[in-house]
């Protein structure tokens, strides 16, 4: 991807729909919490609506991964994209647990239900966000009316978590005097190619921040080794649900996808996304938008 000090020049070759989307600025909101405030974005529905679509990002990512997507979903529903704790513009915390991430998502949804008289909630989570979505759908059955899990590595309930490989930075956060040098280090995890370099450049720009010590990644690097995951947890959501997996995702190697189907085919419809690897929102954004609208009934 092209990297200079000018983001808009670097992504000038992006398609028109992408520029239209990122120019529709959402309302930036903060939910106060004793353990750390939660940042999220809100796109108001273009028509009168009592529906809400909620978008949750993956590990080390942030809400702006969804900024090109959110404005394409709000014709018949309000849309929010959340920064999970320790990522994006949300506060760092002493400890990180998927259960706490779920609690944050739940609290944001409940706040917006009151603000906008919401009667229908559709929850979408990519990668780690899929674990969070499945957890919230299980623990808050009366709150979630439909959900979509996107290319999430679901382990069987009897999985030995001692075999789990930590995925994240190999070293502690470093600070850079040169913004461009840090941007050049941006990589997708797990590693994959992505033809939409303009999308990568956009999310890279919003993955860093400037501090008195220099430029750094926004995420809390302690999260990668300290995150308490949902090993041994069985999803039991009862709402209509779908599982979207990339045709070329790591999920399709080994038995990950097979195990997910064995465990949850009775609860989820499994949908293959042709031509996509793990990062479905980046590889096939328009196709994912269409799927979300179709599966949610908000087309």
Short mmCIF file of C-alpha atoms in Angstrom, two decimals, residues 3 5 11 18 58 66-67 78 111 115-116 120-121 126 128 141 143 153 171 191 211 239 284 294 298:
data_model
loop_
_atom_site.label_atom_id
_atom_site.label_comp_id
_atom_site.label_asym_id
_atom_site.label_seq_id
_atom_site.Cartn_x
_atom_site.Cartn_y
_atom_site.Cartn_z
CA UNK A 3 2.17 5.40 2.51
CA UNK A 5 1.88 11.81 5.21
CA UNK A 11 -6.40 6.27 -0.95
CA UNK A 18 -15.65 3.75 -0.16
CA UNK A 58 -11.29 -8.41 16.07
CA UNK A 66 -16.20 -0.77 10.16
CA UNK A 67 -16.39 2.89 9.03
CA UNK A 78 -29.29 2.59 13.37
CA UNK A 111 -27.92 2.45 26.41
CA UNK A 115 -31.96 6.38 23.52
CA UNK A 116 -33.75 5.23 20.36
CA UNK A 120 -34.63 -5.31 17.25
CA UNK A 121 -30.87 -5.85 17.70
CA UNK A 126 -15.49 -10.54 13.20
CA UNK A 128 -12.47 -12.10 18.31
CA UNK A 141 -30.96 -14.00 24.93
CA UNK A 143 -31.44 -8.63 24.12
CA UNK A 153 -11.75 -19.53 15.25
CA UNK A 171 7.77 -7.38 21.49
CA UNK A 191 -0.99 -12.71 7.82
CA UNK A 211 1.98 10.57 22.43
CA UNK A 239 -31.80 -16.31 17.88
CA UNK A 284 -15.19 -8.59 0.42
CA UNK A 294 -30.10 -10.01 3.97
CA UNK A 298 -33.03 -5.09 7.04
#
